[in-house]
XYZ file of N, CA, C and O in Angstrom:
672
model
N 32.364 -27.224 -13.561
C 31.536 -26.389 -14.415
C 30.086 -26.862 -14.385
O 29.177 -26.047 -14.310
N 29.887 -28.190 -14.443
C 28.529 -28.733 -14.403
C 27.868 -28.420 -13.064
O 26.685 -28.116 -13.009
N 28.652 -28.501 -12.011
C 28.117 -28.208 -10.683
C 27.685 -26.735 -10.584
O 26.632 -26.430 -10.040
N 28.493 -25.836 -11.152
C 28.154 -24.415 -11.137
C 26.876 -24.157 -11.927
O 26.001 -23.417 -11.474
N 26.747 -24.764 -13.081
C 25.530 -24.622 -13.873
C 24.315 -25.177 -13.135
O 23.238 -24.589 -13.154
N 24.494 -26.316 -12.482
C 23.401 -26.911 -11.713
C 22.964 -25.986 -10.584
O 21.774 -25.748 -10.382
N 23.940 -25.447 -9.840
C 23.612 -24.560 -8.717
C 22.949 -23.267 -9.204
O 22.020 -22.774 -8.576
N 23.420 -22.737 -10.327
C 22.802 -21.544 -10.892
C 21.360 -21.829 -11.288
O 20.456 -21.045 -10.997
N 21.137 -22.939 -11.949
C 19.783 -23.335 -12.343
C 18.884 -23.536 -11.139
O 17.719 -23.134 -11.132
N 19.406 -24.154 -10.095
C 18.637 -24.380 -8.871
C 18.263 -23.062 -8.215
O 17.127 -22.876 -7.769
N 19.187 -22.107 -8.192
C 18.921 -20.796 -7.620
C 17.792 -20.093 -8.372
O 16.870 -19.555 -7.770
N 17.856 -20.091 -9.690
C 16.818 -19.460 -10.510
C 15.476 -20.135 -10.270
O 14.441 -19.481 -10.144
N 15.462 -21.442 -10.178
C 14.232 -22.188 -9.923
C 13.627 -21.823 -8.568
O 12.419 -21.614 -8.455
N 14.452 -21.707 -7.545
C 13.956 -21.351 -6.212
C 13.366 -19.942 -6.196
O 12.321 -19.717 -5.602
N 14.039 -19.003 -6.834
C 13.511 -17.640 -6.896
C 12.160 -17.639 -7.601
O 11.197 -17.021 -7.155
N 12.065 -18.366 -8.698
C 10.809 -18.433 -9.460
C 9.703 -19.099 -8.659
O 8.538 -18.730 -8.777
N 10.043 -20.069 -7.847
C 9.038 -20.805 -7.079
C 8.372 -19.952 -6.018
O 7.241 -20.212 -5.630
N 9.069 -18.917 -5.553
C 8.531 -18.113 -4.473
C 7.934 -16.787 -4.919
O 7.581 -15.948 -4.112
N 7.805 -16.584 -6.221
C 7.151 -15.384 -6.720
C 6.602 -15.621 -8.112
O 7.035 -16.513 -8.803
N 5.629 -14.816 -8.483
C 5.040 -14.854 -9.820
C 5.437 -13.570 -10.518
O 5.214 -12.488 -9.999
N 6.017 -13.676 -11.693
C 6.544 -12.508 -12.395
C 5.460 -11.628 -12.980
O 4.398 -12.093 -13.345
N 5.792 -10.352 -13.056
C 4.939 -9.341 -13.675
C 5.832 -8.147 -13.975
O 6.748 -7.849 -13.226
N 5.616 -7.437 -15.057
C 6.451 -6.298 -15.421
C 6.244 -5.145 -14.453
O 5.171 -4.955 -13.914
N 7.284 -4.305 -14.266
C 7.145 -3.135 -13.406
C 8.379 -2.261 -13.434
O 9.331 -2.519 -14.131
N 8.384 -1.197 -12.611
C 9.497 -0.265 -12.546
C 10.200 -0.334 -11.214
O 10.585 -1.397 -10.794
N 10.346 0.831 -10.505
C 11.109 0.865 -9.261
C 10.367 1.580 -8.141
O 9.624 2.505 -8.368
N 10.604 1.117 -6.926
C 10.224 1.845 -5.713
C 11.379 1.641 -4.748
O 11.853 0.528 -4.598
N 11.852 2.677 -4.119
C 13.056 2.597 -3.326
C 12.731 2.733 -1.844
O 11.972 3.613 -1.450
N 13.353 1.845 -1.043
C 13.179 1.935 0.400
C 13.640 3.312 0.873
O 14.614 3.856 0.388
N 12.930 3.876 1.832
C 13.260 5.181 2.370
C 12.524 6.321 1.687
O 12.440 7.406 2.225
N 12.012 6.073 0.508
C 11.233 7.092 -0.198
C 9.827 7.160 0.371
O 9.320 6.192 0.942
N 9.196 8.292 0.151
C 7.799 8.435 0.531
C 6.979 7.480 -0.314
O 7.198 7.335 -1.504
N 6.046 6.807 0.321
C 5.164 5.878 -0.386
C 4.271 6.660 -1.340
O 3.793 7.741 -1.007
N 4.075 6.127 -2.532
C 3.187 6.771 -3.504
C 1.760 6.742 -2.976
O 1.261 5.686 -2.598
N 1.118 7.893 -2.968
C -0.269 7.959 -2.517
C -1.180 7.362 -3.594
O -0.849 7.374 -4.781
N -2.285 6.835 -3.165
C -3.271 6.300 -4.101
C -4.638 6.312 -3.450
O -4.758 6.356 -2.225
N -5.651 6.273 -4.276
C -7.021 6.057 -3.843
C -7.541 4.921 -4.705
O -7.565 5.026 -5.934
N -7.913 3.832 -4.057
C -8.425 2.654 -4.749
C -9.725 2.208 -4.099
O -9.977 2.500 -2.926
N -10.502 1.462 -4.836
C -11.744 0.898 -4.298
C -11.473 -0.462 -3.688
O -10.708 -1.262 -4.240
N -12.130 -0.712 -2.549
C -12.060 -2.060 -1.999
C -13.059 -2.937 -2.756
O -13.730 -2.470 -3.671
N -13.159 -4.195 -2.366
C -14.011 -5.116 -3.125
C -15.492 -4.779 -3.036
O -16.278 -5.266 -3.829
N -15.857 -3.915 -2.089
C -17.254 -3.495 -1.956
C -17.505 -2.110 -2.559
O -18.592 -1.558 -2.411
N -16.481 -1.522 -3.172
C -16.633 -0.217 -3.811
C -16.273 0.975 -2.940
O -16.317 2.111 -3.397
N -15.888 0.758 -1.694
C -15.503 1.853 -0.801
C -14.110 2.354 -1.187
O -13.184 1.583 -1.398
N -13.959 3.686 -1.260
C -12.682 4.299 -1.620
C -11.755 4.341 -0.408
O -12.155 4.757 0.685
N -10.522 3.927 -0.610
C -9.492 3.937 0.428
C -8.316 4.745 -0.108
O -7.831 4.498 -1.209
N -7.836 5.702 0.697
C -6.718 6.554 0.306
C -5.566 6.331 1.276
O -5.740 6.436 2.495
N -4.393 6.025 0.739
C -3.234 5.743 1.579
C -2.889 6.918 2.486
O -2.619 6.726 3.671
N -2.915 8.135 1.974
C -2.514 9.299 2.780
C -3.428 9.539 3.977
O -3.071 10.288 4.884
N -4.581 8.901 4.013
C -5.468 9.019 5.167
C -5.068 8.078 6.302
O -5.693 8.083 7.357
N -4.021 7.311 6.099
C -3.546 6.358 7.109
C -2.450 6.987 7.961
O -1.525 6.320 8.393
N -2.567 8.291 8.214
C -1.554 9.011 8.982
C -1.383 8.385 10.354
O -2.334 7.943 10.981
N -0.147 8.403 10.817
C 0.216 7.887 12.140
C -0.071 6.399 12.290
O -0.250 5.911 13.406
N -0.122 5.674 11.186
C -0.306 4.228 11.222
C 0.842 3.573 10.470
O 1.412 4.149 9.544
N 1.176 2.374 10.892
C 2.114 1.549 10.141
C 1.265 0.792 9.124
O 0.253 0.194 9.473
N 1.676 0.876 7.864
C 0.894 0.270 6.787
C 1.744 -0.757 6.055
O 2.924 -0.511 5.782
N 1.134 -1.871 5.756
C 1.766 -2.839 4.875
C 0.892 -2.952 3.632
O -0.323 -3.123 3.746
N 1.516 -2.794 2.476
C 0.823 -2.964 1.205
C 1.303 -4.276 0.611
O 2.509 -4.486 0.466
N 0.377 -5.143 0.272
C 0.687 -6.444 -0.323
C 0.108 -6.470 -1.731
O -1.112 -6.391 -1.900
N 0.962 -6.549 -2.745
C 0.504 -6.707 -4.119
C 0.410 -8.194 -4.406
O 1.353 -8.942 -4.141
N -0.713 -8.610 -4.952
C -0.981 -10.033 -5.156
C -1.970 -10.215 -6.312
O -2.467 -9.241 -6.863
N -2.270 -11.470 -6.641
C -3.292 -11.785 -7.647
C -3.866 -13.172 -7.351
O -3.205 -14.013 -6.742
N -5.078 -13.381 -7.801
C -5.765 -14.654 -7.540
C -5.078 -15.821 -8.224
O -5.184 -16.954 -7.764
N -4.379 -15.589 -9.315
C -3.740 -16.648 -10.094
C -2.344 -17.004 -9.598
O -1.679 -17.866 -10.172
N -1.885 -16.393 -8.531
C -0.511 -16.545 -8.030
C -0.457 -17.535 -6.853
O -0.916 -17.210 -5.755
N 0.111 -18.752 -7.052
C 0.186 -19.730 -5.954
C 0.904 -19.229 -4.697
O 0.403 -19.446 -3.589
N 2.074 -18.566 -4.792
C 2.704 -18.070 -3.561
C 1.837 -17.049 -2.819
O 1.899 -16.947 -1.591
N 1.025 -16.293 -3.574
C 0.127 -15.325 -2.935
C -0.885 -16.057 -2.062
O -1.184 -15.628 -0.944
N -1.406 -17.152 -2.575
C -2.359 -17.972 -1.794
C -1.705 -18.489 -0.521
O -2.310 -18.487 0.541
N -0.460 -18.945 -0.658
C 0.252 -19.500 0.496
C 0.476 -18.461 1.582
O 0.550 -18.803 2.763
N 0.604 -17.207 1.206
C 0.905 -16.158 2.183
C -0.307 -15.702 2.991
O -0.153 -15.086 4.046
N -1.501 -15.995 2.523
C -2.722 -15.464 3.163
C -2.844 -15.833 4.645
O -3.124 -14.945 5.463
N -2.643 -17.081 5.049
C -2.757 -17.373 6.492
C -1.785 -16.553 7.344
O -2.155 -16.063 8.417
N -0.555 -16.376 6.867
C 0.416 -15.573 7.612
C -0.001 -14.110 7.667
O 0.137 -13.445 8.698
N -0.524 -13.587 6.562
C -0.987 -12.195 6.550
C -2.169 -12.006 7.486
O -2.254 -10.989 8.188
N -3.067 -12.975 7.517
C -4.185 -12.905 8.467
C -3.667 -12.852 9.899
O -4.166 -12.071 10.719
N -2.667 -13.667 10.198
C -2.092 -13.704 11.553
C -1.443 -12.370 11.904
O -1.651 -11.832 13.001
N -0.650 -11.830 10.985
C 0.006 -10.536 11.218
C -1.038 -9.449 11.440
O -0.934 -8.650 12.375
N -2.042 -9.410 10.587
C -3.085 -8.393 10.703
C -3.799 -8.493 12.050
O -3.969 -7.482 12.748
N -4.221 -9.679 12.423
C -4.936 -9.863 13.689
C -4.069 -9.479 14.891
O -4.560 -8.926 15.867
N -2.780 -9.744 14.796
C -1.864 -9.455 15.902
C -1.692 -7.954 16.130
O -1.586 -7.502 17.275
N -1.678 -7.160 15.052
C -1.325 -5.750 15.169
C -2.437 -4.757 14.843
O -2.252 -3.548 15.030
N -3.578 -5.204 14.385
C -4.620 -4.279 13.917
C -5.102 -3.310 14.989
O -5.491 -2.187 14.674
N -5.070 -3.700 16.240
C -5.530 -2.829 17.319
C -4.431 -1.913 17.854
O -4.651 -1.164 18.804
N -3.262 -1.970 17.232
C -2.125 -1.160 17.684
C -1.706 -0.119 16.645
O -0.596 0.396 16.709
N -2.554 0.165 15.677
C -2.222 1.177 14.678
C -1.599 0.608 13.416
O -0.828 1.287 12.749
N -1.942 -0.620 13.089
C -1.425 -1.281 11.891
C -2.547 -1.490 10.888
O -3.656 -1.872 11.258
N -2.249 -1.226 9.620
C -3.201 -1.422 8.536
C -2.546 -2.291 7.477
O -1.387 -2.061 7.116
N -3.285 -3.273 6.991
C -2.812 -4.130 5.899
C -3.731 -3.940 4.711
O -4.947 -4.161 4.807
N -3.155 -3.475 3.598
C -3.901 -3.250 2.368
C -3.373 -4.214 1.310
O -2.215 -4.116 0.902
N -4.207 -5.136 0.886
C -3.831 -6.101 -0.147
C -4.390 -5.614 -1.472
O -5.607 -5.515 -1.643
N -3.511 -5.284 -2.406
C -3.933 -4.740 -3.701
C -3.869 -5.831 -4.749
O -2.779 -6.306 -5.107
N -5.043 -6.217 -5.225
C -5.124 -7.248 -6.253
C -4.740 -6.668 -7.610
O -5.253 -5.629 -8.019
N -3.861 -7.371 -8.306
C -3.448 -6.955 -9.638
C -4.218 -7.692 -10.724
O -3.850 -7.633 -11.895
N -5.291 -8.358 -10.331
C -6.148 -9.009 -11.323
C -6.693 -7.952 -12.264
O -7.010 -6.838 -11.841
N -6.795 -8.302 -13.547
C -7.244 -7.342 -14.555
C -8.523 -7.816 -15.217
O -8.895 -8.977 -15.132
N -9.165 -6.896 -15.895
C -10.343 -7.221 -16.675
C -11.624 -6.776 -16.001
O -11.647 -6.424 -14.817
N -12.689 -6.812 -16.771
C -13.984 -6.360 -16.260
C -14.536 -7.275 -15.178
O -15.379 -6.858 -14.391
N -14.027 -8.497 -15.097
C -14.504 -9.443 -14.091
C -13.551 -9.567 -12.899
O -13.701 -10.460 -12.077
N -12.580 -8.665 -12.783
C -11.593 -8.741 -11.702
C -12.246 -8.718 -10.323
O -11.913 -9.534 -9.465
N -13.180 -7.809 -10.107
C -13.839 -7.709 -8.800
C -14.570 -9.008 -8.468
O -14.450 -9.522 -7.356
N -15.307 -9.553 -9.405
C -16.032 -10.804 -9.176
C -15.064 -11.953 -8.914
O -15.310 -12.795 -8.036
N -13.943 -11.983 -9.643
C -12.950 -13.035 -9.432
C -12.337 -12.955 -8.037
O -12.141 -13.969 -7.372
N -12.024 -11.740 -7.600
C -11.431 -11.558 -6.267
C -12.435 -11.946 -5.186
O -12.083 -12.641 -4.225
N -13.677 -11.537 -5.343
C -14.701 -11.876 -4.341
C -14.905 -13.391 -4.264
O -15.021 -13.954 -3.171
N -14.913 -14.053 -5.393
C -15.049 -15.512 -5.431
C -13.836 -16.175 -4.778
O -13.971 -17.117 -3.995
N -12.653 -15.673 -5.088
C -11.412 -16.181 -4.510
C -11.435 -16.083 -2.986
O -11.026 -17.010 -2.286
N -11.943 -14.944 -2.477
C -11.955 -14.716 -1.034
C -12.912 -15.644 -0.284
O -12.777 -15.813 0.926
N -13.842 -16.248 -0.975
C -14.708 -17.247 -0.325
C -13.912 -18.494 0.015
O -14.148 -19.128 1.027
N -12.961 -18.820 -0.848
C -12.117 -19.989 -0.614
C -10.912 -19.662 0.261
O -10.436 -20.487 1.019
N -10.410 -18.445 0.124
C -9.239 -17.993 0.873
C -9.602 -16.708 1.619
O -9.290 -15.600 1.167
N -10.261 -16.820 2.774
C -10.698 -15.616 3.506
C -9.522 -14.731 3.916
O -8.488 -15.212 4.359
N -9.722 -13.434 3.748
C -8.722 -12.436 4.122
C -9.353 -11.512 5.148
O -10.375 -10.902 4.883
N -8.727 -11.381 6.305
C -9.256 -10.565 7.391
C -8.990 -9.080 7.182
O -9.589 -8.245 7.843
N -8.121 -8.741 6.287
C -7.661 -7.374 6.052
C -8.345 -6.778 4.821
O -9.091 -7.453 4.113
N -8.062 -5.509 4.545
C -8.680 -4.781 3.441
C -8.097 -5.219 2.102
O -6.875 -5.221 1.918
N -8.983 -5.544 1.170
C -8.569 -5.953 -0.175
C -9.022 -4.880 -1.163
O -10.195 -4.515 -1.210
N -8.055 -4.378 -1.925
C -8.300 -3.322 -2.898
C -8.074 -3.845 -4.312
O -7.356 -4.821 -4.510
N -8.650 -3.159 -5.280
C -8.481 -3.511 -6.683
C -7.589 -2.467 -7.343
O -7.888 -1.266 -7.278
N -6.502 -2.911 -7.949
C -5.584 -1.973 -8.598
C -6.263 -1.279 -9.769
O -7.092 -1.865 -10.458
N -5.890 -0.038 -9.978
C -6.451 0.753 -11.078
C -5.603 0.649 -12.344
O -5.817 1.370 -13.296
N -4.636 -0.236 -12.330
C -3.740 -0.390 -13.472
C -2.488 0.454 -13.367
O -1.578 0.326 -14.173
N -2.430 1.318 -12.347
C -1.281 2.212 -12.201
C -0.537 2.035 -10.878
O 0.662 2.296 -10.820
N -1.213 1.638 -9.834
C -0.588 1.599 -8.512
C 0.570 0.611 -8.469
O 1.649 0.950 -7.982
N 0.365 -0.583 -8.980
C 1.451 -1.567 -9.020
C 2.647 -1.056 -9.807
O 3.800 -1.248 -9.417
N 2.370 -0.376 -10.904
C 3.440 0.193 -11.733
C 4.193 1.277 -10.969
O 5.420 1.329 -10.980
N 3.459 2.159 -10.271
C 4.104 3.231 -9.506
C 5.023 2.682 -8.423
O 6.035 3.297 -8.088
N 4.658 1.534 -7.869
C 5.479 0.908 -6.828
C 6.564 0.006 -7.410
O 7.338 -0.583 -6.668
N 6.602 -0.112 -8.738
C 7.650 -0.911 -9.369
C 7.509 -2.395 -9.120
O 8.509 -3.109 -9.046
N 6.301 -2.874 -9.001
C 6.077 -4.292 -8.725
C 6.407 -5.095 -9.981
O 5.807 -4.904 -11.029
N 7.384 -5.983 -9.859
C 7.803 -6.799 -10.994
C 7.513 -8.275 -10.781
O 7.616 -9.063 -11.715
N 7.200 -8.660 -9.551
C 6.776 -10.028 -9.261
C 5.881 -9.980 -8.031
O 5.904 -9.009 -7.278
N 5.073 -10.999 -7.884
C 4.152 -11.038 -6.753
C 4.256 -12.374 -6.044
O 4.616 -13.366 -6.685
N 3.988 -12.392 -4.769
C 3.623 -11.250 -3.934
C 4.816 -10.327 -3.682
O 5.943 -10.771 -3.579
N 4.507 -9.049 -3.589
C 5.484 -8.040 -3.178
C 4.816 -7.190 -2.110
O 3.700 -6.722 -2.290
N 5.536 -7.018 -1.005
C 5.010 -6.258 0.125
C 5.895 -5.051 0.407
O 7.111 -5.125 0.271
N 5.255 -3.959 0.820
C 5.953 -2.762 1.249
C 5.514 -2.465 2.674
O 4.317 -2.403 2.949
N 6.484 -2.276 3.554
C 6.195 -1.857 4.925
C 6.460 -0.363 4.986
O 7.540 0.108 4.605
N 5.459 0.389 5.448
C 5.504 1.851 5.452
C 5.365 2.351 6.889
O 4.461 1.915 7.619
N 6.255 3.249 7.285
C 6.227 3.749 8.668
C 5.130 4.795 8.866
O 4.426 5.163 7.930
N 5.025 5.291 10.091
C 3.981 6.253 10.441
C 4.138 7.599 9.736
O 3.210 8.396 9.713
N 5.301 7.844 9.164
C 5.554 9.083 8.427
C 5.357 8.912 6.927
O 5.659 9.835 6.160
N 4.886 7.749 6.512
C 4.619 7.521 5.098
C 5.836 7.141 4.273
O 5.815 7.212 3.051
N 6.892 6.714 4.930
C 8.120 6.314 4.230
C 8.190 4.792 4.111
O 7.847 4.073 5.042
N 8.679 4.334 2.959
C 8.868 2.894 2.747
C 10.066 2.452 3.568
O 11.173 2.971 3.406
N 9.838 1.508 4.474
C 10.882 0.994 5.338
C 11.538 -0.235 4.712
O 12.748 -0.417 4.800
N 10.720 -1.063 4.094
C 11.262 -2.275 3.491
C 10.335 -2.787 2.400
O 9.133 -2.494 2.410
N 10.928 -3.546 1.502
C 10.205 -4.181 0.408
C 10.536 -5.668 0.464
O 11.704 -6.044 0.554
N 9.506 -6.504 0.430
C 9.683 -7.955 0.444
C 9.130 -8.516 -0.856
O 7.972 -8.267 -1.193
N 9.953 -9.277 -1.562
C 9.525 -9.878 -2.822
C 9.415 -11.381 -2.626
O 10.330 -12.015 -2.109
N 8.290 -11.940 -3.067
C 8.084 -13.377 -2.941
C 7.534 -13.752 -1.583
O 7.209 -12.892 -0.756
N 7.431 -15.042 -1.359
C 6.912 -15.541 -0.097
C 7.691 -16.777 0.326
O 8.007 -17.640 -0.491
N 8.003 -16.841 1.586
C 8.523 -18.049 2.216
C 7.967 -18.061 3.632
O 7.591 -17.012 4.158
N 7.896 -19.231 4.252
C 7.366 -19.278 5.617
C 8.116 -18.370 6.594
O 7.566 -17.934 7.589
N 9.373 -18.050 6.293
C 10.153 -17.174 7.176
C 9.815 -15.697 6.978
O 10.167 -14.870 7.809
N 9.164 -15.356 5.874
C 8.822 -13.959 5.588
C 7.969 -13.356 6.694
O 8.163 -12.210 7.084
N 6.999 -14.115 7.162
C 6.060 -13.600 8.159
C 6.773 -13.156 9.428
O 6.451 -12.113 9.999
N 7.760 -13.907 9.861
C 8.489 -13.568 11.079
C 9.266 -12.267 10.889
O 9.238 -11.386 11.746
N 9.933 -12.123 9.743
C 10.700 -10.906 9.476
C 9.787 -9.687 9.390
O 10.082 -8.632 9.961
N 8.673 -9.829 8.701
C 7.722 -8.721 8.564
C 7.126 -8.362 9.925
O 6.992 -7.189 10.267
N 6.799 -9.356 10.699
C 6.241 -9.124 12.031
C 7.223 -8.341 12.904
O 6.824 -7.417 13.611
N 8.493 -8.697 12.841
C 9.504 -7.962 13.616
C 9.619 -6.513 13.164
O 9.774 -5.612 13.995
N 9.551 -6.279 11.848
C 9.595 -4.911 11.337
C 8.417 -4.096 11.849
O 8.580 -2.958 12.282
N 7.234 -4.673 11.771
C 6.027 -3.978 12.217
C 6.113 -3.669 13.710
O 5.821 -2.547 14.141
N 6.510 -4.642 14.464
C 6.646 -4.484 15.924
C 7.570 -3.308 16.238
O 7.261 -2.478 17.100
N 8.689 -3.199 15.534
C 9.657 -2.125 15.776
C 9.089 -0.752 15.402
O 9.485 0.254 15.995
N 8.187 -0.713 14.439
C 7.637 0.567 13.984
C 6.449 1.053 14.812
O 6.112 2.235 14.768
N 5.773 0.141 15.506
C 4.586 0.523 16.279
C 4.951 1.193 17.557
O 5.396 1.595 18.242
């Protein structure tokens, strides 16, 4: 009994270590991705539905999330590998408040991101049912969610890369 309790506790701890919790609803693989228009960190409007015929990965993250920081080098590698083949990576910051844009820009000086960084409008994360971060959605060229990845581990990048490769 003690061993079972220990293993259960260890499992919960590992899950918590690889993601940062946040409230949310549902998004189901195979469904059409929810369209959105968000501003990037420079104020330029980006609309998901304009990414027709591209494989898109949406990464929900925040500056205060340690696993999100750990994932940045892998995301940079994935983006650089596929960006010239019809792949788009949109990182949506869930940072809140009037200083969110300034916080994200400051964060990016320490943790450079080669891909597009957007600021959530308070609704996009909810529409996608994001309950912990980082959470990634891989979307095919037809705008359908192919897979959802919750949390981060060094093995995540390889799995995501294989998915993208198969969709391109």
